[in-house]
mmCIF file of C-alpha atoms in Angstrom:
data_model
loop_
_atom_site.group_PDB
_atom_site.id
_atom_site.type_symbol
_atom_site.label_atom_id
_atom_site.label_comp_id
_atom_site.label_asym_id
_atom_site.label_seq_id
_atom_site.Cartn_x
_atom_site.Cartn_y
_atom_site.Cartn_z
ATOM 1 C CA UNK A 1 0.000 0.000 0.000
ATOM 2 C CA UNK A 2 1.494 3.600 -0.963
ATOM 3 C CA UNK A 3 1.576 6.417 1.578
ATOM 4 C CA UNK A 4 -0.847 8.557 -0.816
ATOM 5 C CA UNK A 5 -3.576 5.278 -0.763
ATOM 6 C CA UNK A 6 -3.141 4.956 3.020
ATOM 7 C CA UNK A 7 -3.662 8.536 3.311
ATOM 8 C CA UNK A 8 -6.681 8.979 1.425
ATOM 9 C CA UNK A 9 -7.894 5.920 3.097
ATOM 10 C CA UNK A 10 -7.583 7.298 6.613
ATOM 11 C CA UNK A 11 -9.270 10.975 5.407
ATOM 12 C CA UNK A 12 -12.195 8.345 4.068
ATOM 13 C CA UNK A 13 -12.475 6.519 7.348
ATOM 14 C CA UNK A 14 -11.757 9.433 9.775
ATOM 15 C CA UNK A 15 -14.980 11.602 7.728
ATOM 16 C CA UNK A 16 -17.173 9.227 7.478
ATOM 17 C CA UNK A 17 -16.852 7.047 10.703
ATOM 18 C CA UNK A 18 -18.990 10.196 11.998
ATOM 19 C CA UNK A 19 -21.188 11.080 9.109
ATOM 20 C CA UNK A 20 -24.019 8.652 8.418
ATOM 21 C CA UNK A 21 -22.652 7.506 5.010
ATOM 22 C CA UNK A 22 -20.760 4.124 6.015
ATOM 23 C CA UNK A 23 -17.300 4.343 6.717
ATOM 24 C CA UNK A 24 -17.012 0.470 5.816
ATOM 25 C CA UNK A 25 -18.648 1.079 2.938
ATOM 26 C CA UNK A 26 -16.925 4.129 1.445
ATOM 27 C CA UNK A 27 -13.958 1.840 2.720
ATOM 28 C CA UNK A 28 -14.625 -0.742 0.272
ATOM 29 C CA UNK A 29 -15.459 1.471 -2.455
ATOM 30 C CA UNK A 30 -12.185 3.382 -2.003
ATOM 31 C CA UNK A 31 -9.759 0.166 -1.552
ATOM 32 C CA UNK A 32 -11.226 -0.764 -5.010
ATOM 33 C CA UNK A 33 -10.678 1.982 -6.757
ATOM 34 C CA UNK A 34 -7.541 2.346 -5.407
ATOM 35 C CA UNK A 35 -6.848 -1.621 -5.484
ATOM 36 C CA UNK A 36 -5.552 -1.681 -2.240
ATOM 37 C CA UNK A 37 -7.307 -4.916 -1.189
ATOM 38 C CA UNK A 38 -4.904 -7.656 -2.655
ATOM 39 C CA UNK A 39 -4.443 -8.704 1.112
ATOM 40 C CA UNK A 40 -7.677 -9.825 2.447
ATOM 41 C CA UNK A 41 -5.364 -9.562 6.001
ATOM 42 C CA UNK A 42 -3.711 -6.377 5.628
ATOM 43 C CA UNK A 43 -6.941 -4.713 4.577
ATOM 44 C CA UNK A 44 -8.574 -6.011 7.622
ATOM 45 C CA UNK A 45 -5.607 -4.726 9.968
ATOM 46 C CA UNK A 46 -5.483 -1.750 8.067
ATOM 47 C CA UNK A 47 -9.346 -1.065 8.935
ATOM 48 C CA UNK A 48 -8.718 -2.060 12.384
ATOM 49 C CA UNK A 49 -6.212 0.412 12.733
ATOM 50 C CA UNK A 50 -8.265 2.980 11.221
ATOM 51 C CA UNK A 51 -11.354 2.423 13.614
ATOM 52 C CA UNK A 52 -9.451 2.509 16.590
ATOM 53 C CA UNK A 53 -7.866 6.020 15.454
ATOM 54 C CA UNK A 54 -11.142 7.473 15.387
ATOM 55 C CA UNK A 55 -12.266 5.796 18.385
ATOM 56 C CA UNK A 56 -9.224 7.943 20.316
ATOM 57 C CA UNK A 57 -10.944 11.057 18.250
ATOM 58 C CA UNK A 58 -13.898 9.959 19.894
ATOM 59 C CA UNK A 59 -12.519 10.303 23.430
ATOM 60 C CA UNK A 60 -10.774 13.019 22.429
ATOM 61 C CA UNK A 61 -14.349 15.361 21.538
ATOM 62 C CA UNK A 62 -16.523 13.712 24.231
ATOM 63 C CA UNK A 63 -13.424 13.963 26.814
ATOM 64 C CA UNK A 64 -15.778 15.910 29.805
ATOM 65 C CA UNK A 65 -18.230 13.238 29.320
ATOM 66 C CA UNK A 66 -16.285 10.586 29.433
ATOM 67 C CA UNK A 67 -14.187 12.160 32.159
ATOM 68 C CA UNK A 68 -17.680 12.294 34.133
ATOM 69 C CA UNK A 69 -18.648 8.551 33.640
ATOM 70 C CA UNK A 70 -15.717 7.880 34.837
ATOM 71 C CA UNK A 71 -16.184 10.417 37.827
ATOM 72 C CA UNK A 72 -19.726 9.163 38.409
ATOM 73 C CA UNK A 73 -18.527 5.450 38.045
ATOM 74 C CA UNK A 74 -16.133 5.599 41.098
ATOM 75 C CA UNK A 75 -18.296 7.101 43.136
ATOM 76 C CA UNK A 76 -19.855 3.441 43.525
ATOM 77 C CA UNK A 77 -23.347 4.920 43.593
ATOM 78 C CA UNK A 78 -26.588 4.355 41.257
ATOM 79 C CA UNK A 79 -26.454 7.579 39.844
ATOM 80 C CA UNK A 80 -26.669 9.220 36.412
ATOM 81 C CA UNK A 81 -23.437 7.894 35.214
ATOM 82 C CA UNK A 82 -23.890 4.461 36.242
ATOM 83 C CA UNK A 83 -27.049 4.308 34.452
ATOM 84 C CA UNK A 84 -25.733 5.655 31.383
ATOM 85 C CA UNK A 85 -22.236 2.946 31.185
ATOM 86 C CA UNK A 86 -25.081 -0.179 31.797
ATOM 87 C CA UNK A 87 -26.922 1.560 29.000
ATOM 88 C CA UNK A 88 -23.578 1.411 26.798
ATOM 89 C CA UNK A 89 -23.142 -2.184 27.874
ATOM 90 C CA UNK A 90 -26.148 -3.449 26.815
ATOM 91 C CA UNK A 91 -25.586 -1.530 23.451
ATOM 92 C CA UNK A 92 -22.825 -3.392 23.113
ATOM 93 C CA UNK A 93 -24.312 -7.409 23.360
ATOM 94 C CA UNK A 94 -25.988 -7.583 19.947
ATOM 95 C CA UNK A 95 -22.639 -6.255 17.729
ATOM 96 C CA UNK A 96 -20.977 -8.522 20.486
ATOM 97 C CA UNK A 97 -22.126 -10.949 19.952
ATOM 98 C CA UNK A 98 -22.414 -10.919 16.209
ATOM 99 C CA UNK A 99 -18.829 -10.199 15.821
ATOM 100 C CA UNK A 100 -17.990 -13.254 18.006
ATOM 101 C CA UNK A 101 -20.043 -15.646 16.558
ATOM 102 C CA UNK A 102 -20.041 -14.688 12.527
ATOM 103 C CA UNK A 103 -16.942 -12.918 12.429
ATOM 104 C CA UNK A 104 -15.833 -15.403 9.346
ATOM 105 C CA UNK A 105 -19.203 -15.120 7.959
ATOM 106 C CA UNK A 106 -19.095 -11.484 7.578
ATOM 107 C CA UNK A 107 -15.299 -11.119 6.325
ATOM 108 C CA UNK A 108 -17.004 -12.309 3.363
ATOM 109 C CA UNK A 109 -18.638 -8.966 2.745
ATOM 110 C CA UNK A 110 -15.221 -7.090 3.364
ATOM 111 C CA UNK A 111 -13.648 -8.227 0.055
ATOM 112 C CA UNK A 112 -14.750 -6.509 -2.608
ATOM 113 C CA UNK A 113 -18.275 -7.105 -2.606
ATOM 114 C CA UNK A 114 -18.920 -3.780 -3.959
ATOM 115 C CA UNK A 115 -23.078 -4.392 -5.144
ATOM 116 C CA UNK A 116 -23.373 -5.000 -1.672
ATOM 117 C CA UNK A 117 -22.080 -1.929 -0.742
ATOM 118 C CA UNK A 118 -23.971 -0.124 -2.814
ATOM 119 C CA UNK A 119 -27.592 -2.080 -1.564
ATOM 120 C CA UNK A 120 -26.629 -1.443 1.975
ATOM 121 C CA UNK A 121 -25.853 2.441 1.174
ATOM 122 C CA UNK A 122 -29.895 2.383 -0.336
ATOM 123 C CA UNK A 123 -31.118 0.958 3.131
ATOM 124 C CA UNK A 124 -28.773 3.780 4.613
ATOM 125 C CA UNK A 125 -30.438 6.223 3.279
ATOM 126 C CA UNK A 126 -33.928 4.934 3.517
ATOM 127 C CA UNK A 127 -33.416 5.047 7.446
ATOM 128 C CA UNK A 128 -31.922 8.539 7.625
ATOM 129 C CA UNK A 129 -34.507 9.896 5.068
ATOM 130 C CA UNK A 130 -37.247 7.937 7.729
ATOM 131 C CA UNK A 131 -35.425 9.107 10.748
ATOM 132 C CA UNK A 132 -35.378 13.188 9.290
ATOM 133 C CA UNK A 133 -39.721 12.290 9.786
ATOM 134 C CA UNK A 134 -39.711 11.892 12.942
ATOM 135 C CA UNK A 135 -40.861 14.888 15.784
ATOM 136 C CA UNK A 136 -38.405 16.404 17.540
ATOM 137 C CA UNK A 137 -38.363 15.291 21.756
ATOM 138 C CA UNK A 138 -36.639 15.347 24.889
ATOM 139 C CA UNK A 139 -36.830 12.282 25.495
ATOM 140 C CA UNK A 140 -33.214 10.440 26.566
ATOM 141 C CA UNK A 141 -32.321 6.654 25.762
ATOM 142 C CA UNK A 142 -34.148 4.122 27.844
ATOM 143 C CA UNK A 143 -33.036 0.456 28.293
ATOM 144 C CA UNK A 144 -35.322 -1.059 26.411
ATOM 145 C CA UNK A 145 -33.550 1.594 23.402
ATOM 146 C CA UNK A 146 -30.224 0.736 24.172
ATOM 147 C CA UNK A 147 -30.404 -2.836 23.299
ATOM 148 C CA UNK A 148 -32.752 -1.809 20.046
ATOM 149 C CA UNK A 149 -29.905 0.884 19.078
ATOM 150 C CA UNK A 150 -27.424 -1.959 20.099
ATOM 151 C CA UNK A 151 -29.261 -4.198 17.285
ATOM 152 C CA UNK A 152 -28.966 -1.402 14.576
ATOM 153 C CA UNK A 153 -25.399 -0.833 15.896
ATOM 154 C CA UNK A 154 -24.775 -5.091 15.342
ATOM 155 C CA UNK A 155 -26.867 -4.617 11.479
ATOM 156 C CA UNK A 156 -24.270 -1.333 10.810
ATOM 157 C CA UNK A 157 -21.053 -4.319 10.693
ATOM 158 C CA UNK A 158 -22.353 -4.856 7.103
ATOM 159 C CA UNK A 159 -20.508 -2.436 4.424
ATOM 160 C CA UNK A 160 -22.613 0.294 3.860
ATOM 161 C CA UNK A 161 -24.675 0.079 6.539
ATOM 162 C CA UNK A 162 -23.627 3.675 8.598
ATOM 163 C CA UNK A 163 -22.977 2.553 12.230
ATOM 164 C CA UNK A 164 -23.800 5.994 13.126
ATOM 165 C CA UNK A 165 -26.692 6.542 10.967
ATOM 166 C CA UNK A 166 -28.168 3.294 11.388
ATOM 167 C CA UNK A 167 -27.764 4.013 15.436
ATOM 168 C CA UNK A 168 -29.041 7.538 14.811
ATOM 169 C CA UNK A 169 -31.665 6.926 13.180
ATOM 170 C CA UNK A 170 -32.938 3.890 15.210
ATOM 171 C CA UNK A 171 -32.576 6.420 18.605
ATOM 172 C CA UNK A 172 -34.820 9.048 16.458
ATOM 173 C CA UNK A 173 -37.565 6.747 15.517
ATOM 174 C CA UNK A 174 -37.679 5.937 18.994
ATOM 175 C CA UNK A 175 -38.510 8.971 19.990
ATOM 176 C CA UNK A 176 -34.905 9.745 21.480
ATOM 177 C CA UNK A 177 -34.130 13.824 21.080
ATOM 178 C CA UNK A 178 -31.683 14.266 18.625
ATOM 179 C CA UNK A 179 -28.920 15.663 20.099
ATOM 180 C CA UNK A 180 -28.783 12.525 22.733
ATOM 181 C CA UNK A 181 -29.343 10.144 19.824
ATOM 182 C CA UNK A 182 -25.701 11.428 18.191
ATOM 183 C CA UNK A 183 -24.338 11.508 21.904
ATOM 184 C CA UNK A 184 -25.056 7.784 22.793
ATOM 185 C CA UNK A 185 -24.392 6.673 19.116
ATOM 186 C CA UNK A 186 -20.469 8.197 19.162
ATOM 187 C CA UNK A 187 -20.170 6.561 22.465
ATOM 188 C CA UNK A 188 -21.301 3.206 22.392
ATOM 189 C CA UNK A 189 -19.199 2.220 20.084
ATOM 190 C CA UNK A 190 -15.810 2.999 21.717
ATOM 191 C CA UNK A 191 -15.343 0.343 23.964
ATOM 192 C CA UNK A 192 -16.348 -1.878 21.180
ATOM 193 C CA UNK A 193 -13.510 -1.169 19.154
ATOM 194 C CA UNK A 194 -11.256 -1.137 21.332
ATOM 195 C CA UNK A 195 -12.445 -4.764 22.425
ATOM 196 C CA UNK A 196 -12.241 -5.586 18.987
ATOM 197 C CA UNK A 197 -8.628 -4.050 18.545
ATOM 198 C CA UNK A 198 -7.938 -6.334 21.573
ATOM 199 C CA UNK A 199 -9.136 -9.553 20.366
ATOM 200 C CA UNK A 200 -7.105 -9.185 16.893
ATOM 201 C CA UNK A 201 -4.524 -8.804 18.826
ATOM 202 C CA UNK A 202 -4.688 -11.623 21.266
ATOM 203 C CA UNK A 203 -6.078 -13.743 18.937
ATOM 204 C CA UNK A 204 -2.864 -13.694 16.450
ATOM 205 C CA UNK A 205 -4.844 -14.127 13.035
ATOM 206 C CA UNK A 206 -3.464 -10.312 11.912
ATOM 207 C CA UNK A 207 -0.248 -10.786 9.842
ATOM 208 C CA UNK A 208 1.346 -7.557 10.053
ATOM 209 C CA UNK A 209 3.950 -6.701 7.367
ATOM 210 C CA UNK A 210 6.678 -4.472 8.466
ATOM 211 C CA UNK A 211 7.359 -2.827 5.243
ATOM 212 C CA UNK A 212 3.634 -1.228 5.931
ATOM 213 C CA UNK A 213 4.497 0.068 9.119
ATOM 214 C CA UNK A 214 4.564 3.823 7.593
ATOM 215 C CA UNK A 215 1.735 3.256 5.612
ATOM 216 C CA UNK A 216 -0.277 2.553 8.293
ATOM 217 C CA UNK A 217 1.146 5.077 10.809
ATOM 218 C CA UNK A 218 0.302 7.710 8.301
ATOM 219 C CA UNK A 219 -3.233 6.259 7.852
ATOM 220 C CA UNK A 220 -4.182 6.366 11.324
ATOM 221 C CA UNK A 221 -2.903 10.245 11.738
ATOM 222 C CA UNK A 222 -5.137 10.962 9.011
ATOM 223 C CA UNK A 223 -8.326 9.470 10.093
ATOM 224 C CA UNK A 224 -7.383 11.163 13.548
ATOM 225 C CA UNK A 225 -7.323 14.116 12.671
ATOM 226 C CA UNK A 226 -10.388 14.340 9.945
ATOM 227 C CA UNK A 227 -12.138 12.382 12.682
ATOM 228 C CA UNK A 228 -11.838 15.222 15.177
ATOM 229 C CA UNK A 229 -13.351 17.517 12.875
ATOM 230 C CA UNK A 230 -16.089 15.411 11.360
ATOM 231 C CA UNK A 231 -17.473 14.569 14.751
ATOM 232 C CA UNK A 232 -17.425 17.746 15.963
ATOM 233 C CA UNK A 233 -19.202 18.820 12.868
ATOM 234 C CA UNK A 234 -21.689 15.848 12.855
ATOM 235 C CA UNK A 235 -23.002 16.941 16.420
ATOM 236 C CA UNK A 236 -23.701 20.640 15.050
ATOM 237 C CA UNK A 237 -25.555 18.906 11.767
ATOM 238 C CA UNK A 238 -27.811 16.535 13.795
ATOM 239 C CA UNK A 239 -28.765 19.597 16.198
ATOM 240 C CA UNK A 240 -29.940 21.374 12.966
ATOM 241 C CA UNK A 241 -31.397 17.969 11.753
ATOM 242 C CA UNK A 242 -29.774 17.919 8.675
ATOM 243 C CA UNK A 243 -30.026 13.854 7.992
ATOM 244 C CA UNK A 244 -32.070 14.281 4.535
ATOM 245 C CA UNK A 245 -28.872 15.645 2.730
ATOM 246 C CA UNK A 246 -27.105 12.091 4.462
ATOM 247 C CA UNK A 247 -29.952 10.336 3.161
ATOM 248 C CA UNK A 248 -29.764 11.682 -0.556
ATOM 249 C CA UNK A 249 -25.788 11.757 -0.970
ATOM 250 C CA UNK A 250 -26.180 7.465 0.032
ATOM 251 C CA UNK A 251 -28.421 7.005 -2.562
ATOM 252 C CA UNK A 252 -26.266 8.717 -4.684
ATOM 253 C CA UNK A 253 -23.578 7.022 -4.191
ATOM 254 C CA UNK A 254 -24.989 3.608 -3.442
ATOM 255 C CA UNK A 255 -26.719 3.810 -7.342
ATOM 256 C CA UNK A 256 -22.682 4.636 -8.664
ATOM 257 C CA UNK A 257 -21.792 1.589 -6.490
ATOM 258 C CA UNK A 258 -24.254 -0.680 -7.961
ATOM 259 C CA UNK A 259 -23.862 0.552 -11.532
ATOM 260 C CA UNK A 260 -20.033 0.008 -10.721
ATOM 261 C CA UNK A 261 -20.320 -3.562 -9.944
ATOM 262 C CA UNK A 262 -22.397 -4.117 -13.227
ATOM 263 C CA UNK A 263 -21.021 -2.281 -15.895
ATOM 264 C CA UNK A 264 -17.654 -1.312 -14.405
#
């Protein structure tokens, strides 16, 4: 993989981990125009390492909230905080649980499968377009939505399928307010990745090639970095409830995908 490819790759992931358009999706798309998926291994290290740089962005924007869970959670007390990390945790099961079970199953969709990218990009922006309908509340995420948003989260592993706009948009149609939707949705998925990044690396099925060392490093600045801004920007758009543009640009781009993978 060349610098300029790994680069472009982590601007891709870093933008649209945040923005409802599929970061695994635009992932694919991009490796094959670039055709920097002859390694079905390296480009699944590669994407590790890209999701766990934006999970650090994560932390990074939301640091006084997660500084306050962490406050709240060591204060050994039922309180708001406490509430809030069992929330996350049942989030988490159905992706869990998904990933441990059908993890072999679904690296099947993370080679190239490009038609499939560009169905799951329609569905994407089906559910924002749906999601952009619904009233605005005050209403915050219940337990009973946590483990429905967990479900969209588990769906979002497909290509195409935005994590955060799936998880968005699932909050929304809820009833969750807005702002509190994008909240809970940045957040629940951080201590999934970083699980994940832990069991690749336990597990000792990533072959990591030395000569992409640089590659990589330069990759994960990049989706650092644009990840910082986009997320920042995200929570501004889905105050102003701006989904429908989301919506539109997916089907856009999920058509180009399609017609790719028949006529390309």
């Amino acid at each position: 993989m060349e610098i300029i490819d790994a680069i472009i790759l982590g601007i891709i992931q870093g933008l649209t981990e945040f923005l409802p358009v599929s970061s695994s999706g635009h992932l694919e798309l991009g490796k094959a125009i670039l055709g920097a998926d002859s390694l079905p291994e390296e480009s699944l290290l590669f994407t590790v390492i890209l999701h766990f740089a934006t999970a650090l962005s994560t932390i990074l924007v939301f640091r006084k909230d997660v500084a306050e869970i962490f406050k709240g959670l060591f204060q050994f007390k039922w309180n708001e905080e406490t509430q809030f990390s069992l929330k996350i945790i049942i989030s988490m099961i159905p992706a869990a649980l998904i990933g441990f079970f059908l993890q072999d199953f679904l690296e099947v969709f993370f080679d190239g499968a490009i038609i499939i990218v560009g169905i799951m990009l329609l569905i994407t922006a089906i559910l924002l377009y749906l999601a952009d309908l619904a009233k605005t509340t005050d209403k915050g995420v219940s337990y009973r939505s946590a483990f429905v948003i967990g479900m969209a989260q588990a769906v979002a592993i497909l290509p195409g399928i935005s994590r955060s706009g799936a998880t968005i948009s699932a909050a929304v149609l809820l009833g969750v307010d807005k702002t509190k939707s994008a909240r809970f949705s940045f957040l629940m998925v951080v201590p999934l990745i970083f699980g994940k990044v832990a069991k690749d690396l336990l597990s000792g099925d990533i072959n990591f090639v030395g000569d992409q060392a640089i590659a990589m490093g330069v990759g994960f600045i990049a989706a650092f970095i644009t990840g910082i801004a986009a997320c920042t920007w995200m929570i501004k758009l889905v105050k102003q409830s701006k989904l429908t543009y989301f919506a539109i640009y997916c089907l856009i781009i999920g058509l180009i995908a399609i017609a790719w993978s028949v006529w390309g």
